CSV table of C-alpha atoms and ligand atoms in Angstrom, one decimal:
chain,number,residue,atom,x,y,z
A,1,UNK,CA,93.6,99.7,124.6
A,2,UNK,CA,92.8,101.8,121.5
A,3,UNK,CA,95.2,100.4,118.9
A,4,UNK,CA,94.8,103.4,116.6
A,5,UNK,CA,95.8,105.7,119.5
A,6,UNK,CA,98.7,103.4,120.3
A,7,UNK,CA,99.9,103.5,116.7
A,8,UNK,CA,99.4,107.3,116.4
A,9,UNK,CA,101.6,107.7,119.5
A,10,UNK,CA,104.4,105.5,118.2
A,11,UNK,CA,104.5,106.4,114.5
A,12,UNK,CA,106.2,109.8,115.0
A,13,UNK,CA,109.1,108.2,116.8
A,14,UNK,CA,109.4,105.7,113.9
A,15,UNK,CA,109.1,108.4,111.3
A,16,UNK,CA,111.8,110.5,113.0
A,17,UNK,CA,114.1,107.4,113.0
A,18,UNK,CA,113.5,106.7,109.3
A,19,UNK,CA,113.9,110.4,108.4
A,20,UNK,CA,117.3,110.5,110.2
A,21,UNK,CA,118.5,107.6,108.0
A,22,UNK,CA,117.2,108.9,104.7
A,23,UNK,CA,117.7,112.6,104.8
A,24,UNK,CA,119.7,114.8,102.4
A,25,UNK,CA,123.4,114.0,102.5
A,26,UNK,CA,126.1,115.5,100.4
A,27,UNK,CA,127.5,112.1,99.4
A,28,UNK,CA,124.1,110.8,98.1
A,29,UNK,CA,122.7,112.0,94.8
A,30,UNK,CA,119.5,114.0,95.3
A,31,UNK,CA,117.4,111.9,92.9
A,32,UNK,CA,118.4,108.8,94.8
A,33,UNK,CA,117.4,110.3,98.2
A,34,UNK,CA,114.1,111.4,96.6
A,35,UNK,CA,113.5,107.9,95.3
A,36,UNK,CA,114.4,106.3,98.6
A,37,UNK,CA,112.0,108.6,100.5
A,38,UNK,CA,109.2,108.5,97.9
A,39,UNK,CA,107.3,105.5,99.5
A,40,UNK,CA,108.5,106.3,103.0
A,41,UNK,CA,106.9,109.7,103.3
A,42,UNK,CA,104.0,109.5,103.2
A,43,UNK,CA,104.4,105.9,104.3
A,44,UNK,CA,102.0,103.0,104.8
A,45,UNK,CA,100.5,101.7,108.0
A,46,UNK,CA,103.9,101.2,109.6
A,47,UNK,CA,102.6,97.9,111.0
A,48,UNK,CA,105.9,96.0,111.1
A,49,UNK,CA,107.8,98.8,113.0
A,50,UNK,CA,105.0,99.3,115.5
A,51,UNK,CA,105.0,95.6,116.1
A,52,UNK,CA,108.7,95.7,116.8
A,53,UNK,CA,108.2,98.4,119.5
A,54,UNK,CA,105.2,96.6,121.0
A,55,UNK,CA,107.3,93.4,121.2
A,56,UNK,CA,109.9,95.2,123.2
A,57,UNK,CA,107.2,96.3,125.6
A,58,UNK,CA,105.8,92.8,125.8
A,59,UNK,CA,109.0,91.5,127.3
A,60,UNK,CA,109.2,94.5,129.7
A,61,UNK,CA,111.5,96.8,127.8
A,62,UNK,CA,111.2,100.5,126.8
A,63,UNK,CA,109.8,100.6,123.2
A,64,UNK,CA,112.5,103.1,122.3
A,65,UNK,CA,115.3,100.4,122.5
A,66,UNK,CA,113.7,98.6,119.6
A,67,UNK,CA,113.8,101.7,117.3
A,68,UNK,CA,116.7,100.4,115.2
A,69,UNK,CA,114.8,97.2,114.5
A,70,UNK,CA,111.7,99.2,113.7
A,71,UNK,CA,113.5,101.4,111.2
A,72,UNK,CA,115.4,98.5,109.6
A,73,UNK,CA,112.3,96.5,109.0
A,74,UNK,CA,110.4,99.4,107.4
A,75,UNK,CA,113.4,100.1,105.1
A,76,UNK,CA,113.4,96.5,104.0
A,77,UNK,CA,109.6,96.4,103.6
A,78,UNK,CA,109.8,99.6,101.5
A,79,UNK,CA,112.6,98.2,99.3
A,80,UNK,CA,110.5,95.1,98.7
A,81,UNK,CA,107.5,97.2,97.6
A,82,UNK,CA,109.6,99.3,95.2
A,83,UNK,CA,111.0,96.2,93.6
A,84,UNK,CA,107.7,94.4,93.6
A,85,UNK,CA,106.2,97.3,91.6
A,86,UNK,CA,108.8,97.2,88.9
A,87,UNK,CA,107.8,96.4,85.3
A,88,UNK,CA,109.7,93.1,85.5
A,89,UNK,CA,107.7,92.1,88.6
A,90,UNK,CA,104.1,93.2,89.2
A,91,UNK,CA,104.4,96.2,86.8
A,92,UNK,CA,102.3,98.6,88.9
A,93,UNK,CA,102.0,102.3,88.1
A,94,UNK,CA,100.5,103.3,91.4
A,95,UNK,CA,100.8,102.4,95.0
A,96,UNK,CA,98.8,103.9,97.9
A,97,UNK,CA,97.2,106.2,95.3
A,98,UNK,CA,100.5,107.7,94.1
A,99,UNK,CA,102.9,106.9,91.3
A,100,UNK,CA,105.3,104.1,92.0
A,101,UNK,CA,109.0,104.9,92.4
A,102,UNK,CA,109.9,103.7,88.9
A,103,UNK,CA,107.2,105.9,87.4
A,104,UNK,CA,108.3,108.9,89.3
A,105,UNK,CA,112.1,108.4,89.1
A,106,UNK,CA,112.8,105.9,86.3
A,107,UNK,CA,113.4,102.3,86.5
A,108,UNK,CA,117.1,102.3,87.1
A,109,UNK,CA,116.8,104.7,90.0
A,110,UNK,CA,114.0,102.7,91.5
A,111,UNK,CA,116.1,99.5,91.4
A,112,UNK,CA,119.0,101.4,93.0
A,113,UNK,CA,116.8,103.1,95.6
A,114,UNK,CA,115.6,99.6,96.7
A,115,UNK,CA,119.2,98.4,96.8
A,116,UNK,CA,120.2,101.4,99.0
A,117,UNK,CA,117.3,100.9,101.4
A,118,UNK,CA,118.1,97.2,101.8
A,119,UNK,CA,121.7,98.1,102.5
A,120,UNK,CA,120.8,100.9,104.9
A,121,UNK,CA,118.7,98.6,107.0
A,122,UNK,CA,121.7,96.6,108.0
A,123,UNK,CA,123.8,99.7,108.6
A,124,UNK,CA,121.1,100.8,111.1
A,125,UNK,CA,121.3,97.6,113.0
A,126,UNK,CA,125.1,97.4,112.9
A,127,UNK,CA,125.5,101.0,114.1
A,128,UNK,CA,123.0,100.5,116.9
A,129,UNK,CA,125.2,97.7,118.1
A,130,UNK,CA,128.3,99.9,118.1
A,131,UNK,CA,126.7,103.0,119.5
A,132,UNK,CA,124.6,101.5,122.3
A,133,UNK,CA,126.8,98.7,123.4
A,134,UNK,CA,124.0,96.4,122.3
A,135,UNK,CA,126.3,94.3,120.1
A,136,UNK,CA,124.8,90.9,120.8
A,137,UNK,CA,121.2,92.1,120.3
A,138,UNK,CA,122.2,93.8,117.1
A,139,UNK,CA,123.9,90.8,115.6
A,140,UNK,CA,121.0,88.5,116.6
A,141,UNK,CA,118.4,90.9,115.1
A,142,UNK,CA,120.5,91.4,111.9
A,143,UNK,CA,120.9,87.6,111.5
A,144,UNK,CA,117.1,87.1,111.8
A,145,UNK,CA,116.4,90.0,109.5
A,146,UNK,CA,118.9,88.8,106.9
A,147,UNK,CA,117.3,85.3,106.9
A,148,UNK,CA,113.8,86.8,106.6
A,149,UNK,CA,114.8,89.1,103.7
A,150,UNK,CA,117.1,86.7,101.8
A,151,UNK,CA,116.8,83.8,99.4
A,152,UNK,CA,115.1,81.5,102.0
A,153,UNK,CA,112.7,84.3,102.9
A,154,UNK,CA,111.2,87.3,101.0
A,155,UNK,CA,113.3,86.9,97.8
A,156,UNK,CA,112.6,83.2,97.5
A,157,UNK,CA,108.9,83.7,98.4
A,158,UNK,CA,108.7,86.3,95.6
A,159,UNK,CA,110.3,83.9,93.1
A,160,UNK,CA,107.8,81.2,93.9
A,161,UNK,CA,104.9,83.7,94.0
A,162,UNK,CA,105.8,85.0,90.5
A,163,UNK,CA,105.6,81.3,89.3
A,164,UNK,CA,102.4,80.7,91.3
A,165,UNK,CA,100.7,83.8,89.9
A,166,UNK,CA,101.8,82.8,86.4
A,167,UNK,CA,100.4,79.3,87.2
A,168,UNK,CA,103.6,77.7,86.0
A,169,UNK,CA,104.3,74.8,88.2
A,170,UNK,CA,107.5,73.9,86.3
A,171,UNK,CA,109.1,77.2,87.1
A,172,UNK,CA,108.3,76.6,90.8
A,173,UNK,CA,110.4,73.4,90.7
A,174,UNK,CA,107.4,71.1,90.8
A,175,UNK,CA,108.4,67.5,90.9
A,176,UNK,CA,106.3,64.3,91.2
A,177,UNK,CA,106.3,64.8,95.0
A,178,UNK,CA,105.5,68.5,94.7
A,179,UNK,CA,103.4,69.9,97.6
A,180,UNK,CA,99.7,70.5,97.1
A,181,UNK,CA,98.6,73.9,95.9
A,182,UNK,CA,97.5,74.8,99.4
A,183,UNK,CA,100.9,73.9,100.8
A,184,UNK,CA,102.6,75.8,98.1
A,185,UNK,CA,100.7,79.0,98.8
A,186,UNK,CA,101.1,78.6,102.6
A,187,UNK,CA,104.9,78.3,102.0
A,188,UNK,CA,104.9,81.5,99.8
A,189,UNK,CA,103.0,83.4,102.5
A,190,UNK,CA,105.3,82.1,105.2
A,191,UNK,CA,108.4,83.5,103.3
A,192,UNK,CA,107.0,86.5,101.5
A,193,UNK,CA,105.0,88.0,104.4
A,194,UNK,CA,105.3,86.1,107.7
A,195,UNK,CA,109.2,86.0,107.8
A,196,UNK,CA,109.3,89.8,108.0
A,197,UNK,CA,106.6,89.9,110.8
A,198,UNK,CA,108.6,87.3,112.7
A,199,UNK,CA,111.8,89.3,112.3
A,200,UNK,CA,110.1,92.5,113.4
A,201,UNK,CA,108.6,91.0,116.5
A,202,UNK,CA,111.5,88.8,117.6
A,203,UNK,CA,114.1,91.5,116.7
A,204,UNK,CA,112.2,94.2,118.6
A,205,UNK,CA,112.1,91.9,121.7
A,206,UNK,CA,115.7,91.0,121.3
A,207,UNK,CA,116.7,94.7,121.8
A,208,UNK,CA,114.7,94.6,125.0
A,209,UNK,CA,116.7,91.6,126.3
A,210,UNK,CA,114.1,88.9,125.5
A,211,UNK,CA,115.0,85.4,126.8
A,212,UNK,CA,115.4,82.4,124.5
A,213,UNK,CA,112.0,81.1,125.6
A,214,UNK,CA,110.3,84.5,124.9
A,215,UNK,CA,112.0,84.6,121.5
A,216,UNK,CA,110.7,81.2,120.6
A,217,UNK,CA,107.1,82.1,121.6
A,218,UNK,CA,107.3,85.4,119.7
A,219,UNK,CA,108.7,83.7,116.6
A,220,UNK,CA,105.6,81.4,116.4
A,221,UNK,CA,103.3,84.3,117.3
A,222,UNK,CA,104.9,86.3,114.4
A,223,UNK,CA,104.5,83.5,112.0
A,224,UNK,CA,100.8,82.9,112.7
A,225,UNK,CA,100.0,86.6,112.7
A,226,UNK,CA,102.0,87.1,109.5
A,227,UNK,CA,100.2,84.4,107.6
A,228,UNK,CA,96.8,85.5,108.9
A,229,UNK,CA,97.6,89.1,107.9
A,230,UNK,CA,98.4,87.9,104.3
A,231,UNK,CA,95.2,86.0,104.1
A,232,UNK,CA,93.3,89.0,105.3
A,233,UNK,CA,95.2,91.2,102.7
A,234,UNK,CA,94.2,88.8,99.9
A,235,UNK,CA,90.6,89.0,101.0
A,236,UNK,CA,90.7,92.8,101.0
A,237,UNK,CA,92.2,92.6,97.5
A,238,UNK,CA,89.4,90.3,96.4
A,239,UNK,CA,86.8,92.7,97.9
A,240,UNK,CA,88.2,95.6,95.8
A,241,UNK,CA,88.1,93.5,92.7
A,242,UNK,CA,91.8,92.5,92.4
A,243,UNK,CA,93.0,88.9,91.9
A,244,UNK,CA,93.6,87.1,95.2
A,245,UNK,CA,95.7,84.0,95.2
A,246,UNK,CA,94.1,82.6,98.3
A,247,UNK,CA,90.7,82.5,96.6
A,248,UNK,CA,92.0,80.3,93.9
A,249,UNK,CA,92.2,77.5,96.5
A,250,UNK,CA,89.3,78.2,98.9
A,251,UNK,CA,86.2,80.3,99.4
A,252,UNK,CA,86.3,83.6,101.2
A,253,UNK,CA,84.5,82.3,104.2
A,254,UNK,CA,86.9,79.4,104.6
A,255,UNK,CA,89.9,81.7,104.2
A,256,UNK,CA,88.5,84.2,106.7
A,257,UNK,CA,87.9,81.4,109.2
A,258,UNK,CA,91.5,80.2,108.7
A,259,UNK,CA,92.9,83.6,109.4
A,260,UNK,CA,90.8,83.9,112.6
A,261,UNK,CA,92.0,80.4,113.7
A,262,UNK,CA,95.6,81.5,113.2
A,263,UNK,CA,95.0,84.7,115.1
A,264,UNK,CA,93.4,82.8,118.0
A,265,UNK,CA,96.3,80.4,118.2
A,266,UNK,CA,98.8,83.3,118.2
A,267,UNK,CA,96.9,85.1,121.0
A,268,UNK,CA,96.8,82.0,123.1
A,269,UNK,CA,100.6,81.9,123.0
A,270,UNK,CA,100.7,85.2,124.9
A,271,UNK,CA,98.3,84.1,127.6
A,272,UNK,CA,100.0,84.8,130.9
A,273,UNK,CA,102.2,87.6,129.4
A,274,UNK,CA,100.1,90.2,131.3
A,275,UNK,CA,99.1,93.7,130.5
A,276,UNK,CA,102.4,94.8,129.0
A,277,UNK,CA,101.7,92.4,126.0
A,278,UNK,CA,98.3,94.1,125.3
A,279,UNK,CA,99.6,96.4,122.6
A,280,UNK,CA,101.1,93.4,120.8
A,281,UNK,CA,97.8,91.5,121.1
A,282,UNK,CA,95.8,94.5,119.8
A,283,UNK,CA,98.1,95.0,116.9
A,284,UNK,CA,97.7,91.4,115.9
A,285,UNK,CA,93.9,91.8,116.0
A,286,UNK,CA,94.2,95.0,113.9
A,287,UNK,CA,96.6,93.3,111.4
A,288,UNK,CA,94.1,90.5,110.7
A,289,UNK,CA,90.8,92.4,111.0
A,290,UNK,CA,91.5,95.8,109.5
A,291,UNK,CA,89.4,97.0,106.7
A,292,UNK,CA,92.5,98.4,104.7
B,301,LIG,C1,112.5,91.0,97.3
B,301,LIG,C2,113.2,91.4,94.9
B,301,LIG,C3,112.1,91.4,95.9
B,301,LIG,C4,110.9,91.8,95.6
B,301,LIG,C5,109.8,92.1,96.5
B,301,LIG,C6,108.0,90.4,99.1
B,301,LIG,C7,108.0,91.2,97.9
B,301,LIG,C8,109.1,90.9,96.9
B,301,LIG,C9,107.2,92.2,97.7
B,301,LIG,C10,106.2,92.6,98.5
B,301,LIG,C11,104.9,92.8,97.9
B,301,LIG,C12,103.8,92.2,98.6
B,301,LIG,C13,102.4,92.3,98.1
B,301,LIG,C14,104.0,91.5,99.7
B,301,LIG,C15,103.1,90.8,100.5
B,301,LIG,C16,103.0,91.5,101.9
B,301,LIG,C17,102.1,92.6,101.9
B,301,LIG,C18,100.6,92.4,101.8
B,301,LIG,C19,102.6,93.8,101.9
B,301,LIG,C20,101.8,95.1,102.1
B,301,LIG,O1,102.0,95.3,103.5
B,301,LIG,P1,101.3,96.5,104.2
B,301,LIG,O2,99.8,96.4,104.1
B,301,LIG,O3,101.8,97.8,103.4
B,301,LIG,O4,101.8,96.5,105.6
B,301,LIG,P2,101.8,99.3,103.8
B,301,LIG,O5,101.3,100.0,102.5
B,301,LIG,O6,100.8,99.6,104.9
B,301,LIG,O7,103.2,99.6,104.1
């Protein structure tokens, strides 16, 4: 399976789904719509939404049924990037070679565009439940996504990461029994990055009717692939001369080996899932071994 061809085939469906939720609308101020779409079109790799569709396939479903999950997760991912770039966070002027949202639209509109994308993600899931009679899947997917995005997931991971990057153990709530630096970073990766991978994959499969056992396997698979992806991302940052938190704790070779071990473990979990899980396996390999 050619993973690039697979992605090229699926991304137009995802893009159409995102465009349908973020188009011009008389009730929405034009500048807000522009700010919401700024990082969505052109977008990034669309890795999380493609994973959602592949997870639906892996449990025998039509990938299209997972489209609400794919759209919701990309909206959340995009909101997190907009807020991460803000002056009060990473203070980045460019992302993917273009001005960040606050540079293009002003800080207040960037904050509000993030808020609107976060809210819209849950509207997508709730409405999918109403429109398709997929109420249970929609509630289950929304619950997982809310946990992944909230205080115990993305937001909490970001809080701890800001403290970690500032190297301020007190701000991270360090106590005499505080975890080692390695555990601290692993926990940040698990919440800041892997939680959203888990939600994409489990949520996509949920819309295709995944069983409890399948959901449990995919949850672990998503966790391992998500952490390995983050390590690989840190290594790519380091190669391009940026600060990489993982390299504060271990050498690049050790980190690379760790990512490969996580990937192997994740792939082993899908042994016996057959040909229909091949896109999910290939996407996992791509996430961890890509060159950018
Ligand atoms: C939640 C308030 C709040 C702020 C945002 C989690 C987070 C906090 C920001 C995300 C920024 C970041 C560097 C997260 C780590 C995960 C990561 C490497 C994201 C980049 O993902 P890609 O490579 O991005 O999939 P593209 O550009 O392809 O969409």
